[in-house]
Short mmCIF file of C-alpha atoms and ligand atoms in Angstrom, two decimals:
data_model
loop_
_atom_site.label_atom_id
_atom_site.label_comp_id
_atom_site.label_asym_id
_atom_site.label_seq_id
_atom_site.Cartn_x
_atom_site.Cartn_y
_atom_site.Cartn_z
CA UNK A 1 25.89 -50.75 98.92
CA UNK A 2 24.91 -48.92 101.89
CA UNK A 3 21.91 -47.10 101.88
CA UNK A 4 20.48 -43.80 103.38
CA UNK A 5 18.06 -44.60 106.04
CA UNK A 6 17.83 -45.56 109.52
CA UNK A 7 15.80 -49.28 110.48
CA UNK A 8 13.56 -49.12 113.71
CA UNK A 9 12.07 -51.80 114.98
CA UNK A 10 9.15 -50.95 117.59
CA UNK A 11 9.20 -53.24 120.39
CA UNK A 12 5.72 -52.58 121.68
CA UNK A 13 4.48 -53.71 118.01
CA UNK A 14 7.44 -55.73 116.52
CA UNK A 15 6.99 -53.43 113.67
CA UNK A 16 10.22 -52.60 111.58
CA UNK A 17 10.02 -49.14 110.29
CA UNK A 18 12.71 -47.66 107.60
CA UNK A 19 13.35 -43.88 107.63
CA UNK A 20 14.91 -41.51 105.14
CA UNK A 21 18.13 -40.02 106.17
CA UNK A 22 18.73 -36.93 104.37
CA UNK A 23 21.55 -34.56 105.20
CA UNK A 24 22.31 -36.49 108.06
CA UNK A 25 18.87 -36.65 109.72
CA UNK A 26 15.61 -38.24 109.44
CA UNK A 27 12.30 -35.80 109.67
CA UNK A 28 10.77 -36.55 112.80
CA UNK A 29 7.51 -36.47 111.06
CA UNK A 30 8.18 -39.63 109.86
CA UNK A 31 8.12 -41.17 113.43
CA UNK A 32 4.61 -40.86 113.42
CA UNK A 33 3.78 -44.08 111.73
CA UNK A 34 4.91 -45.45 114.79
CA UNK A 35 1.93 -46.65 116.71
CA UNK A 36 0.62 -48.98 118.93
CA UNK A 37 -2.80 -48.75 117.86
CA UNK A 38 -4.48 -47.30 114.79
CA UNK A 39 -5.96 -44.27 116.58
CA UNK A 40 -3.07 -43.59 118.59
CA UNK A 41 -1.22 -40.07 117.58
CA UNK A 42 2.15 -41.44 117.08
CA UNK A 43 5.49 -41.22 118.18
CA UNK A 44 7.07 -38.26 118.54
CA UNK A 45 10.70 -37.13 119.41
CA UNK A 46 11.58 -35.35 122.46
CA UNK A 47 14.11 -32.36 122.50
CA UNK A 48 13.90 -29.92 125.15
CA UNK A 49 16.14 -26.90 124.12
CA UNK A 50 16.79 -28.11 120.51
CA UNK A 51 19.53 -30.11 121.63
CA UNK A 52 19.85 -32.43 118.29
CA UNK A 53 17.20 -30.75 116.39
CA UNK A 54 17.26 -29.16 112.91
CA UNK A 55 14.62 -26.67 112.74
CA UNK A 56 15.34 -25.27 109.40
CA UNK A 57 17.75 -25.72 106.28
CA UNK A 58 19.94 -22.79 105.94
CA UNK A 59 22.34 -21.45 103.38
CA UNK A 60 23.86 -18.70 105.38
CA UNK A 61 26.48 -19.63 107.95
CA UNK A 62 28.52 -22.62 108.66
CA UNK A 63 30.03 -23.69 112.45
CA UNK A 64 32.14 -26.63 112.87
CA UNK A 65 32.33 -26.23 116.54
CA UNK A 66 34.96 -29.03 116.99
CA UNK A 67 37.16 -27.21 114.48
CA UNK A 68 36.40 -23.83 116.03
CA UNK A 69 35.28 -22.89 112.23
CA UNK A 70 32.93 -20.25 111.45
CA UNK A 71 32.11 -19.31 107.59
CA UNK A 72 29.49 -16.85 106.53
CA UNK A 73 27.86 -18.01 103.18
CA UNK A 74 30.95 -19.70 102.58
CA UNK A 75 33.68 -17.12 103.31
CA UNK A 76 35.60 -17.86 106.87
CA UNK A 77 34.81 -15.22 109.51
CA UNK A 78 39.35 -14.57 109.43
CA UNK A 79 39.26 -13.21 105.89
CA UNK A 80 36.25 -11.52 106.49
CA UNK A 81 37.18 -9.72 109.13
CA UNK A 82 40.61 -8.61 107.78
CA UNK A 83 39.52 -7.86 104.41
CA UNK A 84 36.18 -6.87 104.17
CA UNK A 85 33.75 -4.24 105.99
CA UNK A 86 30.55 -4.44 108.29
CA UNK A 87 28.07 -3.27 105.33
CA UNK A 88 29.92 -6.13 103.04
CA UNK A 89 29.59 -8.46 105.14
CA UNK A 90 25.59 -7.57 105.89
CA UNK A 91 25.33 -7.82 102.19
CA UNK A 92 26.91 -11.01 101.82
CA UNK A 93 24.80 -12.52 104.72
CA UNK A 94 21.63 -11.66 103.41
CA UNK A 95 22.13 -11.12 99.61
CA UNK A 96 24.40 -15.08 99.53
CA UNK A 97 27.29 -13.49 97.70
CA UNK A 98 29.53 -10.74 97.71
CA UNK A 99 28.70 -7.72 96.30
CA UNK A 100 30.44 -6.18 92.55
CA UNK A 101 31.54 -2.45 93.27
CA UNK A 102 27.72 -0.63 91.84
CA UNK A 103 25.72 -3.31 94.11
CA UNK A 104 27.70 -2.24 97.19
CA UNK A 105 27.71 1.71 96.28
CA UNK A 106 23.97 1.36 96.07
CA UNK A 107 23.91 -0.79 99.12
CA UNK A 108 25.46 1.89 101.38
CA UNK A 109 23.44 4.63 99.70
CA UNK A 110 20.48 3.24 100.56
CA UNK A 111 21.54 2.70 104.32
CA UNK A 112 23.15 5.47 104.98
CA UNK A 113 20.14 7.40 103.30
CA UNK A 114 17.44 5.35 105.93
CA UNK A 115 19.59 6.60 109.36
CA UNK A 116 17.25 9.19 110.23
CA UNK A 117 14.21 8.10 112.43
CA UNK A 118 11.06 10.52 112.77
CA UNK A 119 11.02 12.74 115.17
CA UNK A 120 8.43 11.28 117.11
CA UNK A 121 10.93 8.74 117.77
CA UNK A 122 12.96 10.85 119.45
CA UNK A 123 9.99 11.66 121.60
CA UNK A 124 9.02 8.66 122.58
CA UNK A 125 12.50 7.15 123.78
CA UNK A 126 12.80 10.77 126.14
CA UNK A 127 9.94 9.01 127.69
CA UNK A 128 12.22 6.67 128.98
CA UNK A 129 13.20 6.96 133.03
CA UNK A 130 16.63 8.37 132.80
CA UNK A 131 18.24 5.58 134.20
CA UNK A 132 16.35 2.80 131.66
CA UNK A 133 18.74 -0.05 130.41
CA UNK A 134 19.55 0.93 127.04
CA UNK A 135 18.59 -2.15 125.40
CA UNK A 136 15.42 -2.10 126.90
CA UNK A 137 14.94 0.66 124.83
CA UNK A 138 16.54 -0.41 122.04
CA UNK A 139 14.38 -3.45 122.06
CA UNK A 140 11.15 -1.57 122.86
CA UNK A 141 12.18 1.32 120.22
CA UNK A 142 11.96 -1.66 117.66
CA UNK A 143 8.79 -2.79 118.09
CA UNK A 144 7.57 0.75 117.98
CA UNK A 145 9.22 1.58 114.47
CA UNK A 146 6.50 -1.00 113.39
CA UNK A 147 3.94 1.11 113.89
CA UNK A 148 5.95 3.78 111.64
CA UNK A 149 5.59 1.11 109.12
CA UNK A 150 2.60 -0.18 108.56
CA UNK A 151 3.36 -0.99 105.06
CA UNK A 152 6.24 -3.33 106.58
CA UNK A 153 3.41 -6.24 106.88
CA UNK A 154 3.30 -7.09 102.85
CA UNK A 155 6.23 -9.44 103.80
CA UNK A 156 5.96 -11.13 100.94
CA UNK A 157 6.22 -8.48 98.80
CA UNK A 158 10.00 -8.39 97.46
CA UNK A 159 10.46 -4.89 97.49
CA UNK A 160 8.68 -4.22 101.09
CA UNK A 161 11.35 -6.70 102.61
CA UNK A 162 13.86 -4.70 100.60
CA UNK A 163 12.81 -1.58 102.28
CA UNK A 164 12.51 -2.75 105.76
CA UNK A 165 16.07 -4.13 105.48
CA UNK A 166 17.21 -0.42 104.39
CA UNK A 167 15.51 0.81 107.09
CA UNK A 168 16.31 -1.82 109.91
CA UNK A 169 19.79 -1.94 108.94
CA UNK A 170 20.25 2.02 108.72
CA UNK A 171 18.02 2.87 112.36
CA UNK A 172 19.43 -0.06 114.60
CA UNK A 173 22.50 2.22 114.89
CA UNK A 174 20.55 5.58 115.57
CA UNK A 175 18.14 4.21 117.68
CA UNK A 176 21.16 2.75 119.56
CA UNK A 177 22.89 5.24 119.74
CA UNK A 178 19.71 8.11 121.15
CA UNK A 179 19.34 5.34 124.09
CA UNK A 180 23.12 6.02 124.60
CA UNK A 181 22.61 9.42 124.79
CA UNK A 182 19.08 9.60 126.88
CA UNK A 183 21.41 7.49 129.66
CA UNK A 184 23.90 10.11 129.37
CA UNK A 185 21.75 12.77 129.69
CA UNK A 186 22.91 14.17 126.56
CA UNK A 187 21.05 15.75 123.39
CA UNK A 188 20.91 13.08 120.32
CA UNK A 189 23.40 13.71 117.50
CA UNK A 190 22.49 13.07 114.08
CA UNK A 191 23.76 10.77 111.75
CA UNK A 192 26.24 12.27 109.27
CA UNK A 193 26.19 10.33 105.57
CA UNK A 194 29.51 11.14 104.98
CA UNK A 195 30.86 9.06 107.63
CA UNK A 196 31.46 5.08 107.53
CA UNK A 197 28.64 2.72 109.29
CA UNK A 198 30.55 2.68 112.47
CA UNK A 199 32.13 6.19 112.01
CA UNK A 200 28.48 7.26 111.76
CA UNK A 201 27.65 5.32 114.83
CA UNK A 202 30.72 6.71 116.74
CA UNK A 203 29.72 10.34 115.74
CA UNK A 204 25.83 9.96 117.11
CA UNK A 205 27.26 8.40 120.38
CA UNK A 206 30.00 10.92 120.99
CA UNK A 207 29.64 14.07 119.14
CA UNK A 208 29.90 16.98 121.50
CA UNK A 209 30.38 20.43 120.12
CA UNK A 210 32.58 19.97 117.07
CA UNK A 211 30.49 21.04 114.16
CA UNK A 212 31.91 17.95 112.29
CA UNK A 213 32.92 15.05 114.26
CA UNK A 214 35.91 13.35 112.94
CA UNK A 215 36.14 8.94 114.63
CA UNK A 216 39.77 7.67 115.35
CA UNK A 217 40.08 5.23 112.17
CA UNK A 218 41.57 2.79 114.24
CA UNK A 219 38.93 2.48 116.63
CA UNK A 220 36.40 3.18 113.56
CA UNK A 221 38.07 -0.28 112.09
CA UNK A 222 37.61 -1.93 115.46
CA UNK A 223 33.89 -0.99 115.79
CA UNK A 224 33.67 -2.48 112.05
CA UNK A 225 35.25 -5.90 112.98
CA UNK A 226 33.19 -6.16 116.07
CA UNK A 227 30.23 -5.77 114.15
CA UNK A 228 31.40 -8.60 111.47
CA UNK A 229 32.15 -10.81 114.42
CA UNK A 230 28.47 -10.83 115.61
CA UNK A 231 26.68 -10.69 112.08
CA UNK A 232 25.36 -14.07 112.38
CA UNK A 233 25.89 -17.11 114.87
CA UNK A 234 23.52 -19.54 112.64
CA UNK A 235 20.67 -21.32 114.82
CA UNK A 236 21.63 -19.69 118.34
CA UNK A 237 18.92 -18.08 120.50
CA UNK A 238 17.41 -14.85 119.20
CA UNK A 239 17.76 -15.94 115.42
CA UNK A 240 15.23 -18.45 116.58
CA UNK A 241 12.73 -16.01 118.38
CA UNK A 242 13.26 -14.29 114.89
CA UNK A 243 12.60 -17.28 112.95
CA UNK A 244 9.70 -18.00 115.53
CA UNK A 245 8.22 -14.85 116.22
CA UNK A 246 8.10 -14.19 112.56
CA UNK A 247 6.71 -17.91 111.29
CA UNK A 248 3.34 -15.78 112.49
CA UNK A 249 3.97 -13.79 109.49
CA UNK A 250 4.25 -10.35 111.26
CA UNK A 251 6.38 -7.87 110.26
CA UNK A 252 9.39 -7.69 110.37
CA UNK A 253 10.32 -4.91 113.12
CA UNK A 254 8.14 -6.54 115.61
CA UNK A 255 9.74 -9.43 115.09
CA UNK A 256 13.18 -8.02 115.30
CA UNK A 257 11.94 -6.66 118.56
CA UNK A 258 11.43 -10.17 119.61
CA UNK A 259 15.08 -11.16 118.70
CA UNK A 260 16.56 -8.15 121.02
CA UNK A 261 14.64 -9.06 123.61
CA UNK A 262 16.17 -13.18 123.36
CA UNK A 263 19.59 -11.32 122.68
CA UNK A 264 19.49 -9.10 126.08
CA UNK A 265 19.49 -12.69 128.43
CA UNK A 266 22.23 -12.94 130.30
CA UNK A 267 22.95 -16.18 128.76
CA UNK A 268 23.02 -14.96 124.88
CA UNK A 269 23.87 -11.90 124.66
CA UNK A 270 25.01 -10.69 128.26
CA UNK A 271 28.11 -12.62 128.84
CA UNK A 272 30.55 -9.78 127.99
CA UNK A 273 29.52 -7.78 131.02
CA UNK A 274 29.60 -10.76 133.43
CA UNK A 275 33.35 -11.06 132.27
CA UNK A 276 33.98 -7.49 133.12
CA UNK A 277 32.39 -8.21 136.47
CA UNK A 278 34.90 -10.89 137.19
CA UNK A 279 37.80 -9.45 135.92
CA UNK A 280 37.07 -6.92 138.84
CA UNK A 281 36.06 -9.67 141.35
CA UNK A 282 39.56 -10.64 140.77
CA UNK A 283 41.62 -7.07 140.82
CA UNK A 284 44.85 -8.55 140.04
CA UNK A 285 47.25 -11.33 138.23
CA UNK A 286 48.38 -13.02 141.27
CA UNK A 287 44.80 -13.84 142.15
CA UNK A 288 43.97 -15.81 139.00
CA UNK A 289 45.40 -19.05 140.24
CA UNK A 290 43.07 -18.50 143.82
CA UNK A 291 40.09 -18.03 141.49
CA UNK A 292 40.97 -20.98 139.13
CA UNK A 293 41.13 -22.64 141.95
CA UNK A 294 37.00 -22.07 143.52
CA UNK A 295 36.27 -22.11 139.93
CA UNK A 296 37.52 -25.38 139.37
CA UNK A 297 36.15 -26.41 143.26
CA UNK A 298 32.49 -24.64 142.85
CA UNK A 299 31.85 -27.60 140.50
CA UNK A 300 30.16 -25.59 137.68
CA UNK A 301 28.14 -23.36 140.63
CA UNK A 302 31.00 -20.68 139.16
CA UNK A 303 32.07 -20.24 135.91
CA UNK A 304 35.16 -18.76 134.60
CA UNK A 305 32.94 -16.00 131.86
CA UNK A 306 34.07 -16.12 128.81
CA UNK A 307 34.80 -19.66 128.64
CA UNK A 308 32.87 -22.31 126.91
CA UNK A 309 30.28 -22.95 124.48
CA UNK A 310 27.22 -24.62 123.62
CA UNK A 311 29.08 -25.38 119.75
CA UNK A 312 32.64 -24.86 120.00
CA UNK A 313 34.52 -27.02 121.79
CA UNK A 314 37.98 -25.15 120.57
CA UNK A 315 38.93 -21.63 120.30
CA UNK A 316 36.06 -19.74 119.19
CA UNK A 317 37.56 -18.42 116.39
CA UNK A 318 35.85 -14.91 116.95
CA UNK A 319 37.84 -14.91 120.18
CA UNK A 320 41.38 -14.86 118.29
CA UNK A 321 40.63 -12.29 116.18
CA UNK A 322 39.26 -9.98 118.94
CA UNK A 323 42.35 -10.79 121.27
CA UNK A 324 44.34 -9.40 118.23
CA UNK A 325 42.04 -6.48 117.58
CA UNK A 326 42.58 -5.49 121.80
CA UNK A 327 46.32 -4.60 120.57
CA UNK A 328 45.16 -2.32 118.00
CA UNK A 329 42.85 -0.56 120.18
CA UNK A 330 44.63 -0.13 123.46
CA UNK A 331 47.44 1.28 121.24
CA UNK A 332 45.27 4.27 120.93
CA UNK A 333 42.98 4.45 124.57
CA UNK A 334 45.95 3.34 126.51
CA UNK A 335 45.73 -0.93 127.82
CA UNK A 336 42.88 -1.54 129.54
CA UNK A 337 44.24 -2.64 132.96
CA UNK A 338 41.79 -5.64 133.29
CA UNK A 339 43.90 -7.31 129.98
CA UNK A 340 46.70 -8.42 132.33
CA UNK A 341 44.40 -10.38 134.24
CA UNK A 342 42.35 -11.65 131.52
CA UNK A 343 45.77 -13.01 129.70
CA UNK A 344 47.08 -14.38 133.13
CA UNK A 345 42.95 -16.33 133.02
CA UNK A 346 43.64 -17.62 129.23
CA UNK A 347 46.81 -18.97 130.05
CA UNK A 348 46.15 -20.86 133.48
CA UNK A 349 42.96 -22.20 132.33
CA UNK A 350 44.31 -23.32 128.51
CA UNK A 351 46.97 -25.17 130.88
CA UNK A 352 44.41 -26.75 133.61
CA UNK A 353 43.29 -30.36 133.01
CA UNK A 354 39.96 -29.54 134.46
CA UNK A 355 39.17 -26.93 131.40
CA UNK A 356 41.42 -29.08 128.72
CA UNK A 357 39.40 -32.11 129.48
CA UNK A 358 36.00 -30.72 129.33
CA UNK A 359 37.57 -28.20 126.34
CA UNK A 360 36.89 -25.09 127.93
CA UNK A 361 38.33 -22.22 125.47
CA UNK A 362 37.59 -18.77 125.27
CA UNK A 363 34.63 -18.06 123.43
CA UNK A 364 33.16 -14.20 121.48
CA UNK A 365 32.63 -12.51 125.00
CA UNK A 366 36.10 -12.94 126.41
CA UNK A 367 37.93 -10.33 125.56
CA UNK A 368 35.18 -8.26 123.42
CA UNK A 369 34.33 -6.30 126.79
CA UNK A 370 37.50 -5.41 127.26
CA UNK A 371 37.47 -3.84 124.45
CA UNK A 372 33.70 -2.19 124.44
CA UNK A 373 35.56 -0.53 127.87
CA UNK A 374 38.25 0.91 126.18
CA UNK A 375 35.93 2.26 123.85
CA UNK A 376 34.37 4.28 126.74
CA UNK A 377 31.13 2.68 126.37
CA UNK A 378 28.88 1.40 129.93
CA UNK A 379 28.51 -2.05 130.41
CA UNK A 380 24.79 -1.83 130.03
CA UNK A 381 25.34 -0.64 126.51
CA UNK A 382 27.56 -4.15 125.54
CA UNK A 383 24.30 -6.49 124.62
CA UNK A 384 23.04 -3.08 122.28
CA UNK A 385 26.35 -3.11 120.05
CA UNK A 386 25.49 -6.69 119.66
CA UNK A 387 22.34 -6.08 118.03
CA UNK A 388 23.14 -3.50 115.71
CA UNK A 389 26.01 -6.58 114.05
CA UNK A 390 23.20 -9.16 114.36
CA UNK A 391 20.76 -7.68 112.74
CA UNK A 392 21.74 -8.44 109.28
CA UNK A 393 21.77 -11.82 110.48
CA UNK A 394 18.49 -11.35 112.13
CA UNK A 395 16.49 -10.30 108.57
CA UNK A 396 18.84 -13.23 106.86
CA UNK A 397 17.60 -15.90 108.63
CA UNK A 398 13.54 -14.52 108.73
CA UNK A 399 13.42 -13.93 105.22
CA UNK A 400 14.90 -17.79 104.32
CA UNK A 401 12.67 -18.72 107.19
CA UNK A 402 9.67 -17.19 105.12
CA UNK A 403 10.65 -18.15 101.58
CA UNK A 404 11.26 -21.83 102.56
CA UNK A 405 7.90 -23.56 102.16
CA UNK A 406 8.59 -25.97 104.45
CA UNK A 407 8.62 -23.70 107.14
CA UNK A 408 5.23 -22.94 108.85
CA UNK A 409 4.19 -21.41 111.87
CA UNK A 410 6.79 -22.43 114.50
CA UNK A 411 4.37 -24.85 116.80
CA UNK A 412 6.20 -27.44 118.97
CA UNK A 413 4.42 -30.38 120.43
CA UNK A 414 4.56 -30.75 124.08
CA UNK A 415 4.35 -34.32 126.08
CA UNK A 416 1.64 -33.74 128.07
CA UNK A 417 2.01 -35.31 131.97
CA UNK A 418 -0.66 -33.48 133.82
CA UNK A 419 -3.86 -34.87 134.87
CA UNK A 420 -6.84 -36.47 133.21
CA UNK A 421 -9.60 -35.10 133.11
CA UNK A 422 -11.69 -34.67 136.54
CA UNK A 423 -14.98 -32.78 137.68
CA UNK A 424 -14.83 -29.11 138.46
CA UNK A 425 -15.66 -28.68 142.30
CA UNK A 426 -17.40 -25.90 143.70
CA UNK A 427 -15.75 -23.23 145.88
CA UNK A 428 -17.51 -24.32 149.00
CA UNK A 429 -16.56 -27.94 148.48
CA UNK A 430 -12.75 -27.26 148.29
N1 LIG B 501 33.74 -22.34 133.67
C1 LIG B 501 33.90 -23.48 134.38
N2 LIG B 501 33.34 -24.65 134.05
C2 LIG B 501 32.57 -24.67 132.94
C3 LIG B 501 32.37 -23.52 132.15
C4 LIG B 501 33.00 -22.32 132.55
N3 LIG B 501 32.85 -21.21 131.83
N4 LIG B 501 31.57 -23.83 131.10
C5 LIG B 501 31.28 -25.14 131.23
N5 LIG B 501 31.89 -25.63 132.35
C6 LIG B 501 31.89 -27.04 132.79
C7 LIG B 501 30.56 -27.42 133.41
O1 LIG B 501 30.57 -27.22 134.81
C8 LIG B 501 30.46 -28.87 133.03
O2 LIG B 501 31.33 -29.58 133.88
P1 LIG B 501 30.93 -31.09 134.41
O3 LIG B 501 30.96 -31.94 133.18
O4 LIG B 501 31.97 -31.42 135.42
O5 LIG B 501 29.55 -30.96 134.98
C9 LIG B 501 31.07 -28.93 131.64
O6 LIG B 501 32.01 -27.84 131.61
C10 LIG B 501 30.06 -28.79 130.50
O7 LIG B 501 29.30 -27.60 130.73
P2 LIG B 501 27.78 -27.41 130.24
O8 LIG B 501 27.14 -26.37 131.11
O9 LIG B 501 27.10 -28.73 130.11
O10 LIG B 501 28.01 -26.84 128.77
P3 LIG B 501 26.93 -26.07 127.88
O11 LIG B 501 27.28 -26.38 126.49
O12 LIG B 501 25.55 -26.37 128.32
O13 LIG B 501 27.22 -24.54 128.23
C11 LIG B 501 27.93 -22.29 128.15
C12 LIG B 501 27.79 -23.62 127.38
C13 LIG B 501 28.42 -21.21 127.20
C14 LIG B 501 26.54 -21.86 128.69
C15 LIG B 501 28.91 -22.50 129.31
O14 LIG B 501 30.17 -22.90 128.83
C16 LIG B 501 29.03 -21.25 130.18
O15 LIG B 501 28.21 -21.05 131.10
N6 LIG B 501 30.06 -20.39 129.93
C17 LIG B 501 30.18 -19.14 130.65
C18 LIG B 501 29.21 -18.10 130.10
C19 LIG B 501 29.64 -17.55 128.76
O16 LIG B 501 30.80 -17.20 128.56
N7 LIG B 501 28.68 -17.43 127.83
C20 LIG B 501 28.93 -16.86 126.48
C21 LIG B 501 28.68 -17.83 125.40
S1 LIG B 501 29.25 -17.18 123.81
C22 LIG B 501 28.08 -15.92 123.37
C23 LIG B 501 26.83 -16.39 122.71
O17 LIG B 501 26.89 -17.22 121.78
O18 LIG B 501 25.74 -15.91 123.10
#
């Protein structure tokens, strides 16, 4: 009968050691036994960039990169996207299952009733330079609603999370949507309750005049997918600064603030707008095989954007859906002249034995900025959209983070390989 656990044998001791394997891992805790001598501090495991470490148990989404599958509590991220909507979905990330009709009523009342921000607010982002990167507002913005909210620290009062995930959920798109409008030089539109979550969010950005503004409902729908897409990515950069940042048990909008600010890297959440650069590096179709080609010869010194990831080593399946979704939107703003080249990319490359080998697909950021353009909005603004999806994921994974008593205040070890101690010499002696 095999058993569940994993037999070490230390060869500086001799020692055989049996450890616990529980869903397919051992605790690295238990490597501490491991010594040479009684006072020693143990063995520990080194993982630089969480490579093949667990640093939680989670309940909220699923990714079988190999598969290219993505599930949200359960539910894959196709269905979810076809059938459901953005607030649904935020629900079902945070809340484990889907809402019955008087749950999700009450849900979007109580969003689309916590839109407004004060007016000091409004104040404080036109203190922004007029040319400030939006999401360096957006993620400076966030930290500042904290101070709104002092009552925001009882995090482990039940209904103060409750509140603070009304009000995160309902600002992120305001607040977004003022540093839109500061860059534009334009005054900030208010958010109108009897639009949709991303009607609402369209109206704020491009309201002019109209004394009711009325979104396209199939670019509405898009903005709604989109948002789905990014709700939640499970363990992936910022949803660890969230999970870290917050292990110190502040509250929650500074440590939402600490999540954009992970998110606005060029390697999480900036990718979209580095394909957009290259789709214009290239300018047509019959350069794709030429840029294949120094791609393929830089040896990883350039990367075709848009392709790979850390997890999936298949299609992301994010990427399908938002290749379909491009159809439906550039039926309305006319095709986005970059698509031609970015199909012409996708084919080449899904062809090439240098990205089947090392399987190279297009991941989330392919062909989303392609769309974001279409949509009229600036690059800058592309990592800002993705916040306002991921924060439902954001709260999801901070408030499992804080009701798992496991969890404590995120601490790594270090292996420490600078020098012993020595004698402090005087200036003049140096
Ligand atoms: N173009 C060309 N070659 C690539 C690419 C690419 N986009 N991605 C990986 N490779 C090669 C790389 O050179 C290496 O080749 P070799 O084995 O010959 O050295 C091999 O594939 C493995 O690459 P890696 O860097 O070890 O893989 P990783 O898992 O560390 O990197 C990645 C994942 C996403 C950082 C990388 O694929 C990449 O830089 N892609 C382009 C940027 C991008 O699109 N990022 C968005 C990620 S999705 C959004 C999000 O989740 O935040």
């Amino acid at each position: 009968m095999p058993k569940d656990s994993l037999t070490v044998t230390d060869n500086r001791t001799g020692k055989q050691y049996e450890l616990q394997i529980e869903n397919g891992a051992i605790r690295a805790n238990d490597l501490r036994q491991m010594k040479v001598k009684a006072d020693d501090f143990g063995l520990m495991s080194y993982d630089p960039a969480f490579m093949n470490t667990a640093s939680c148990k989670s309940k909220v989404t699923f990714i079988d990169g190999d598969k290219g599958i993505l599930r949200y509590r359960g539910y894959p991220i196709e269905q979810l996207a076809e059938q459901s909507s953005y607030l649904e979905v935020a629900y079902l990330i945070l809340y484990g299952e889907l809402p019955k009709k008087e749950d999700l009523d009450n849900w979007k009342y109580q969003i689309t009733h916590h839109t407004i921000v004060h007016e000091n607010i409004k104040k404080f982002m036109d203190g922004f330079h007029y040319d400030a990167h939006p999401m360096g507002m957006f993620i400076s913005t966030m930290a500042a609603l904290s101070t709104f909210y002092p009552d925001a620290k009882a995090i482990f009062d039940k209904e103060s999370r409750q509140l603070s995930t009304y009000r995160l959920i309902g600002k992120v798109p305001t607040i977004a949507a003022f540093a839109y409008r500061h860059a534009m030089g334009l005054p900030y539109a208010y958010p109108d309750n009897d639009l949709s979550y991303a009607g609402n969010f369209l109206n704020m950005l491009f309201k002019m005049t109209e004394p009711k503004y009325k979104p396209n409902p199939a670019l509405e729908k898009a903005l709604d997918v989109l948002f789905i897409l990014h709700a939640d990515h499970e363990q992936n950069c910022s949803a660890n600064a969230m999970r870290s940042v917050g292990s110190s048990q502040v509250d929650p909008f500074s440590a939402l603030a600490g999540a954009s600010a992970a998110l606005y890297g060029p390697l999480h959440g900036g990718a979209n707008e580095a394909v957009l650069r290259m789709l214009k590096e290239i300018g047509s179709k019959d350069k794709v095989p030429a840029f294949i080609k120094e791609v393929k010869e830089g040896k990883g010194e350039k990367r075709l954007m848009g392709f790979g990831h850390r997890v999936y080593k298949n299609y992301d399946p994010r990427a399908k859906i938002i290749k379909k979704l491009a159809d439906d939107v550039f039926e309305v703003t006319g095709k986005n002249p970059l698509l031609d080249i970015a199909l012409e990319l996708e084919r080449i490359a899904l062809e090439d034995e240098y990205f089947v080998s090392r399987k190279l697909y297009p991941n989330v950021d392919f062909y989303s900025g392609l769309i974001y353009q279409a949509l009229k909005f600036p690059v800058d603004m592309f990592p800002v959209l993705f916040a306002i999806g991921r924060t439902a994921g954001w709260i999801a994974q901070w408030e499992e983070m804080l009701l798992d008593s496991e969890q404590k205040i995120a601490r790594p070890r270090q292996l420490y390989l600078g020098y012993n101690q020595r004698e402090y010499v005087p200036l003049v002696r140096r």
